[in-house]
mmCIF file of C-alpha atoms in Angstrom:
data_model
loop_
_atom_site.group_PDB
_atom_site.id
_atom_site.type_symbol
_atom_site.label_atom_id
_atom_site.label_comp_id
_atom_site.label_asym_id
_atom_site.label_seq_id
_atom_site.Cartn_x
_atom_site.Cartn_y
_atom_site.Cartn_z
ATOM 1 C CA MET F 1 0.849 -0.436 -2.271
ATOM 2 C CA PRO F 2 -2.042 -2.113 -2.525
ATOM 3 C CA SER F 3 -0.979 -5.900 -1.115
ATOM 4 C CA ASN F 4 -2.181 -8.425 1.846
ATOM 5 C CA ALA F 5 0.091 -7.321 4.083
ATOM 6 C CA SER F 6 1.762 -4.172 5.283
ATOM 7 C CA THR F 7 1.626 -1.579 2.299
ATOM 8 C CA ASN F 8 2.075 1.711 0.899
ATOM 9 C CA SER F 9 -1.449 1.923 0.935
ATOM 10 C CA GLY F 10 -1.459 1.679 4.546
ATOM 11 C CA LEU F 11 -0.440 5.214 4.046
ATOM 12 C CA PRO F 12 -2.132 8.321 5.544
ATOM 13 C CA PRO F 13 -3.449 10.925 3.267
ATOM 14 C CA ALA F 14 -0.770 12.025 0.756
ATOM 15 C CA GLY F 15 -0.439 16.057 1.095
ATOM 16 C CA ASP F 16 1.200 17.933 -1.306
ATOM 17 C CA GLY F 17 4.607 16.988 -1.259
ATOM 18 C CA ASP F 18 3.721 13.120 -1.685
ATOM 19 C CA VAL F 19 1.442 14.529 -4.681
ATOM 20 C CA SER F 20 4.166 16.497 -6.447
ATOM 21 C CA GLY F 21 6.342 13.350 -5.656
ATOM 22 C CA GLN F 22 3.512 10.793 -7.532
ATOM 23 C CA GLU F 23 3.912 13.520 -10.416
ATOM 24 C CA LYS F 24 8.135 13.471 -10.737
ATOM 25 C CA GLN F 25 7.603 9.658 -11.201
ATOM 26 C CA LYS F 26 4.894 9.732 -13.710
ATOM 27 C CA MET F 27 6.721 11.661 -15.749
ATOM 28 C CA LEU F 28 9.665 9.886 -15.282
ATOM 29 C CA LEU F 29 7.785 7.011 -16.089
ATOM 30 C CA SER F 30 6.701 8.625 -19.385
ATOM 31 C CA ALA F 31 9.812 10.217 -20.613
ATOM 32 C CA GLU F 32 10.592 9.050 -23.892
ATOM 33 C CA THR F 33 14.638 9.883 -23.371
ATOM 34 C CA GLY F 34 17.007 8.778 -20.777
ATOM 35 C CA HIS F 35 17.492 4.473 -20.636
ATOM 36 C CA PHE F 36 17.519 4.338 -17.299
ATOM 37 C CA SER F 37 14.363 6.808 -16.582
ATOM 38 C CA MET F 38 12.551 3.845 -14.892
ATOM 39 C CA VAL F 39 15.241 2.673 -12.398
ATOM 40 C CA ARG F 40 15.255 6.652 -11.528
ATOM 41 C CA ALA F 41 11.825 6.258 -10.906
ATOM 42 C CA LEU F 42 11.887 3.594 -8.556
ATOM 43 C CA HIS F 43 11.603 4.536 -4.749
ATOM 44 C CA LEU F 44 12.998 2.459 -1.966
ATOM 45 C CA ALA F 45 10.124 0.718 -1.024
ATOM 46 C CA ASP F 46 9.775 -0.814 -4.830
ATOM 47 C CA LEU F 47 13.423 -1.997 -4.482
ATOM 48 C CA VAL F 48 12.216 -3.879 -1.305
ATOM 49 C CA THR F 49 9.043 -5.100 -2.872
ATOM 50 C CA GLU F 50 10.826 -6.651 -5.644
ATOM 51 C CA LEU F 51 12.968 -8.425 -3.351
ATOM 52 C CA ASN F 52 9.764 -10.338 -2.961
ATOM 53 C CA VAL F 53 10.103 -12.596 -5.844
ATOM 54 C CA MET F 54 12.701 -15.007 -5.072
ATOM 55 C CA SER F 55 11.366 -18.725 -5.626
ATOM 56 C CA VAL F 56 9.636 -19.905 -8.823
ATOM 57 C CA LEU F 57 12.319 -20.724 -10.643
ATOM 58 C CA SER F 58 13.978 -23.069 -8.301
ATOM 59 C CA SER F 59 11.092 -24.681 -7.950
ATOM 60 C CA MET F 60 11.174 -25.341 -12.000
ATOM 61 C CA ARG F 61 14.629 -25.823 -11.727
ATOM 62 C CA TYR F 62 13.400 -29.104 -9.189
ATOM 63 C CA CYS F 63 11.186 -30.260 -11.707
ATOM 64 C CA LEU F 64 13.973 -30.672 -14.463
ATOM 65 C CA GLY F 65 16.774 -32.437 -11.855
ATOM 66 C CA ASP F 66 17.095 -35.957 -9.973
ATOM 67 C CA PRO F 67 13.906 -35.958 -7.796
ATOM 68 C CA HIS F 68 15.830 -37.164 -5.023
ATOM 69 C CA ASP F 69 17.980 -33.850 -5.127
ATOM 70 C CA TYR F 70 15.625 -31.856 -2.301
ATOM 71 C CA GLY F 71 18.526 -29.249 -2.818
ATOM 72 C CA ALA F 72 16.261 -27.005 -5.476
ATOM 73 C CA ILE F 73 13.062 -27.267 -3.498
ATOM 74 C CA TRP F 74 14.868 -26.818 -0.135
ATOM 75 C CA SER F 75 15.410 -23.454 -1.818
ATOM 76 C CA ALA F 76 12.181 -22.487 -3.532
ATOM 77 C CA LEU F 77 10.466 -23.738 -0.140
ATOM 78 C CA GLY F 78 13.189 -21.764 1.950
ATOM 79 C CA PHE F 79 13.323 -18.697 -0.051
ATOM 80 C CA MET F 80 9.255 -18.061 0.722
ATOM 81 C CA PRO F 81 9.414 -16.805 4.042
ATOM 82 C CA PHE F 82 11.201 -14.029 2.438
ATOM 83 C CA GLY F 83 8.622 -13.332 0.437
ATOM 84 C CA LEU F 84 6.482 -12.441 3.540
ATOM 85 C CA PHE F 85 9.421 -10.354 5.436
ATOM 86 C CA PHE F 86 9.724 -8.168 2.104
ATOM 87 C CA ASP F 87 6.111 -7.872 1.754
ATOM 88 C CA PHE F 88 5.781 -6.292 5.218
ATOM 89 C CA MET F 89 8.946 -4.293 5.018
ATOM 90 C CA ASP F 90 7.621 -2.413 1.840
ATOM 91 C CA GLY F 91 5.188 -0.993 3.522
ATOM 92 C CA LYS F 92 7.259 -0.367 7.090
ATOM 93 C CA ILE F 93 9.632 1.915 4.638
ATOM 94 C CA ALA F 94 6.780 3.771 2.668
ATOM 95 C CA ARG F 95 5.703 4.867 5.711
ATOM 96 C CA TRP F 96 9.321 5.853 7.261
ATOM 97 C CA ARG F 97 9.674 7.796 4.420
ATOM 98 C CA LYS F 98 6.035 8.985 3.632
ATOM 99 C CA LYS F 99 6.215 8.577 -0.072
ATOM 100 C CA SER F 100 3.635 6.264 -1.781
ATOM 101 C CA SER F 101 4.734 5.289 -5.169
ATOM 102 C CA LEU F 102 2.091 4.624 -8.252
ATOM 103 C CA MET F 103 5.274 1.836 -9.123
ATOM 104 C CA GLY F 104 4.678 0.361 -6.116
ATOM 105 C CA GLN F 105 0.926 -0.249 -6.596
ATOM 106 C CA GLU F 106 1.447 -2.411 -9.264
ATOM 107 C CA LEU F 107 5.026 -3.669 -8.331
ATOM 108 C CA ASP F 108 3.716 -4.976 -4.954
ATOM 109 C CA SER F 109 0.647 -7.079 -6.588
ATOM 110 C CA LEU F 110 2.554 -8.787 -9.307
ATOM 111 C CA ALA F 111 5.196 -9.874 -6.342
ATOM 112 C CA ASP F 112 2.306 -11.189 -4.595
ATOM 113 C CA LEU F 113 0.994 -12.776 -7.225
ATOM 114 C CA ILE F 114 4.117 -14.668 -7.490
ATOM 115 C CA SER F 115 5.676 -14.991 -4.251
ATOM 116 C CA PHE F 116 2.746 -16.261 -2.757
ATOM 117 C CA GLY F 117 0.266 -17.592 -5.521
ATOM 118 C CA MET F 118 2.442 -18.666 -8.563
ATOM 119 C CA ALA F 119 5.510 -20.076 -6.410
ATOM 120 C CA PRO F 120 3.941 -22.738 -3.747
ATOM 121 C CA ALA F 121 2.155 -23.774 -6.673
ATOM 122 C CA ALA F 122 4.705 -24.321 -8.486
ATOM 123 C CA ALA F 123 6.250 -26.003 -6.033
ATOM 124 C CA ALA F 124 3.569 -28.432 -5.250
ATOM 125 C CA PHE F 125 3.997 -29.302 -9.294
ATOM 126 C CA ALA F 126 7.367 -30.036 -8.720
ATOM 127 C CA LEU F 127 6.503 -32.570 -5.808
ATOM 128 C CA GLY F 128 4.528 -34.664 -8.020
ATOM 129 C CA VAL F 129 1.093 -32.804 -7.914
ATOM 130 C CA ARG F 130 0.907 -32.691 -12.117
ATOM 131 C CA THR F 131 -1.671 -34.738 -13.593
ATOM 132 C CA ASN F 132 -3.730 -33.186 -15.691
ATOM 133 C CA VAL F 133 -6.261 -32.634 -12.939
ATOM 134 C CA ASP F 134 -4.460 -31.692 -10.717
ATOM 135 C CA HIS F 135 -3.138 -29.077 -12.476
ATOM 136 C CA LEU F 136 -6.500 -27.289 -13.189
ATOM 137 C CA LEU F 137 -6.761 -27.531 -9.322
ATOM 138 C CA LEU F 138 -3.616 -25.570 -9.093
ATOM 139 C CA ALA F 139 -4.547 -23.327 -12.043
ATOM 140 C CA PHE F 140 -7.793 -22.158 -10.119
ATOM 141 C CA PHE F 141 -5.498 -21.405 -6.730
ATOM 142 C CA VAL F 142 -3.467 -19.252 -8.926
ATOM 143 C CA LEU F 143 -6.250 -17.468 -10.066
ATOM 144 C CA CYS F 144 -8.391 -17.105 -6.572
ATOM 145 C CA GLY F 145 -4.794 -15.567 -5.950
ATOM 146 C CA LEU F 146 -5.074 -13.247 -8.997
ATOM 147 C CA THR F 147 -8.438 -12.523 -8.619
ATOM 148 C CA ARG F 148 -8.122 -11.105 -4.743
ATOM 149 C CA LEU F 149 -5.542 -9.306 -5.568
ATOM 150 C CA ALA F 150 -7.402 -7.384 -8.114
ATOM 151 C CA ARG F 151 -10.256 -6.978 -5.892
ATOM 152 C CA PHE F 152 -8.144 -5.603 -3.288
ATOM 153 C CA ASN F 153 -6.860 -3.151 -5.478
ATOM 154 C CA VAL F 154 -10.382 -2.195 -6.261
ATOM 155 C CA THR F 155 -11.647 -1.712 -2.806
ATOM 156 C CA VAL F 156 -9.169 -0.727 -0.608
ATOM 157 C CA ALA F 157 -10.155 2.929 -1.696
ATOM 158 C CA VAL F 158 -14.100 2.386 0.073
ATOM 159 C CA LEU F 159 -12.833 -0.385 2.124
ATOM 160 C CA PRO F 160 -13.042 0.983 6.737
ATOM 161 C CA LYS F 161 -9.690 2.851 7.301
ATOM 162 C CA ASP F 162 -8.283 3.741 10.805
ATOM 163 C CA LYS F 163 -7.366 6.962 12.166
ATOM 164 C CA THR F 164 -3.503 6.272 9.874
ATOM 165 C CA GLY F 165 -5.635 6.014 6.675
ATOM 166 C CA LYS F 166 -4.999 1.852 6.901
ATOM 167 C CA SER F 167 -7.430 -0.515 6.445
ATOM 168 C CA LYS F 168 -9.363 -1.820 9.017
ATOM 169 C CA TYR F 169 -9.884 -5.443 7.464
ATOM 170 C CA PHE F 170 -9.164 -7.844 4.979
ATOM 171 C CA GLU F 171 -11.983 -9.236 2.698
ATOM 172 C CA GLY F 172 -10.836 -13.118 2.230
ATOM 173 C CA THR F 173 -7.649 -14.787 3.550
ATOM 174 C CA PRO F 174 -4.851 -12.417 2.610
ATOM 175 C CA ILE F 175 -2.458 -14.028 -0.081
ATOM 176 C CA PRO F 176 0.610 -14.527 1.982
ATOM 177 C CA THR F 177 -1.210 -16.866 4.281
ATOM 178 C CA THR F 178 -0.371 -19.605 1.864
ATOM 179 C CA LEU F 179 2.763 -19.996 2.860
ATOM 180 C CA SER F 180 1.433 -22.612 5.629
ATOM 181 C CA ILE F 181 0.854 -24.843 2.475
ATOM 182 C CA ALA F 182 4.480 -24.070 1.966
ATOM 183 C CA SER F 183 5.342 -25.097 5.456
ATOM 184 C CA LEU F 184 3.760 -28.215 4.792
ATOM 185 C CA MET F 185 4.961 -29.318 1.684
ATOM 186 C CA ALA F 186 8.381 -28.791 3.570
ATOM 187 C CA TYR F 187 7.531 -30.926 6.426
ATOM 188 C CA TRP F 188 6.557 -33.197 3.108
ATOM 189 C CA VAL F 189 10.272 -33.071 1.719
ATOM 190 C CA SER F 190 12.237 -33.663 4.872
ATOM 191 C CA GLN F 191 10.024 -36.945 5.479
ATOM 192 C CA GLY F 192 10.183 -37.718 1.449
ATOM 193 C CA TRP F 193 6.854 -38.155 0.389
ATOM 194 C CA VAL F 194 7.086 -36.564 -2.538
ATOM 195 C CA GLN F 195 6.564 -37.829 -6.398
ATOM 196 C CA GLU F 196 4.732 -40.510 -6.022
ATOM 197 C CA ASP F 197 4.896 -40.932 -2.140
ATOM 198 C CA LEU F 198 2.847 -37.669 -1.754
ATOM 199 C CA PRO F 199 0.623 -38.415 1.298
ATOM 200 C CA LEU F 200 -3.009 -39.493 0.556
ATOM 201 C CA GLY F 201 -1.777 -41.291 -2.374
ATOM 202 C CA VAL F 202 -3.931 -40.892 -5.679
ATOM 203 C CA ILE F 203 -7.724 -40.723 -6.940
ATOM 204 C CA ALA F 204 -9.184 -42.619 -9.827
ATOM 205 C CA GLN F 205 -5.241 -43.683 -10.951
ATOM 206 C CA GLY F 206 -5.102 -45.005 -14.782
ATOM 207 C CA THR F 207 -8.060 -42.663 -15.446
ATOM 208 C CA ALA F 208 -8.666 -38.946 -17.294
ATOM 209 C CA PHE F 209 -9.713 -38.101 -14.183
ATOM 210 C CA GLU F 210 -6.880 -39.136 -11.805
ATOM 211 C CA PHE F 211 -5.794 -36.226 -8.921
ATOM 212 C CA HIS F 212 -3.740 -35.967 -5.950
ATOM 213 C CA PRO F 213 -6.244 -35.122 -2.510
ATOM 214 C CA VAL F 214 -3.694 -32.992 -1.387
ATOM 215 C CA ALA F 215 -4.476 -30.847 -4.112
ATOM 216 C CA LEU F 216 -7.695 -30.412 -2.775
ATOM 217 C CA LEU F 217 -5.683 -28.015 0.118
ATOM 218 C CA PHE F 218 -5.157 -25.079 -2.890
ATOM 219 C CA VAL F 219 -9.231 -25.212 -3.862
ATOM 220 C CA LEU F 220 -9.942 -24.265 -0.098
ATOM 221 C CA HIS F 221 -7.539 -21.647 0.109
ATOM 222 C CA GLY F 222 -8.054 -20.380 -2.903
ATOM 223 C CA CYS F 223 -11.886 -20.295 -2.304
ATOM 224 C CA LEU F 224 -11.172 -18.285 1.436
ATOM 225 C CA MET F 225 -8.604 -16.114 -0.490
ATOM 226 C CA VAL F 226 -12.116 -15.090 -2.928
ATOM 227 C CA SER F 227 -14.494 -14.966 0.433
ATOM 228 C CA LYS F 228 -16.222 -11.662 0.900
ATOM 229 C CA SER F 229 -17.898 -12.605 4.301
ATOM 230 C CA ILE F 230 -14.789 -13.385 5.766
ATOM 231 C CA HIS F 231 -12.837 -10.290 7.384
ATOM 232 C CA ILE F 232 -9.432 -10.549 9.022
ATOM 233 C CA PRO F 233 -8.600 -7.478 11.177
ATOM 234 C CA LYS F 234 -5.152 -6.202 9.932
ATOM 235 C CA PRO F 235 -2.411 -6.036 12.184
#
């Protein structure tokens, strides 16, 4: 399962039984009959992957509510670490059951993009990082996460492997490391540093180029994710 934590792609090379399982999944997904054929095609690890996605809507809900009521934003930030837990567990379960999943390969990258790309950006927007330039900077961060995941999916087959068949290192920082920014935002919320009280204030206020310097954290993290020279050993 292509991801940036423990994933199904870390499984040893598939045996005949696993190939047979993948063919069965293909048949179920392409079947023209059966309303629930897609549900039957999912493996347990795939269902765990889907639990990864939990926090974006809560961030957006905060945008529409009272800016001094932090309940929704606390939920959004609090659910993000659970995304990391489920991202780790789907690979563990896949290796335990010795089953890789074609569906899981797609689900994992999509879930990671939402949980560790869209969710932190949405939370930052909810906290007040929302000028026109802020929007571009946050979009850059999300696109870096998207590009990083796409590159991983393409290169995972050619990266050096250990004896279990798992890649030895990540190229660029794994996308779940964006939780460091989520932790920082949680601290801001605890201190009441939101909306007009965001740390470092606003640069070029009142102009078309006004932005919050804290948005540059997302730009920096995006650049680290897509770096090819940074190699981080896999645990």
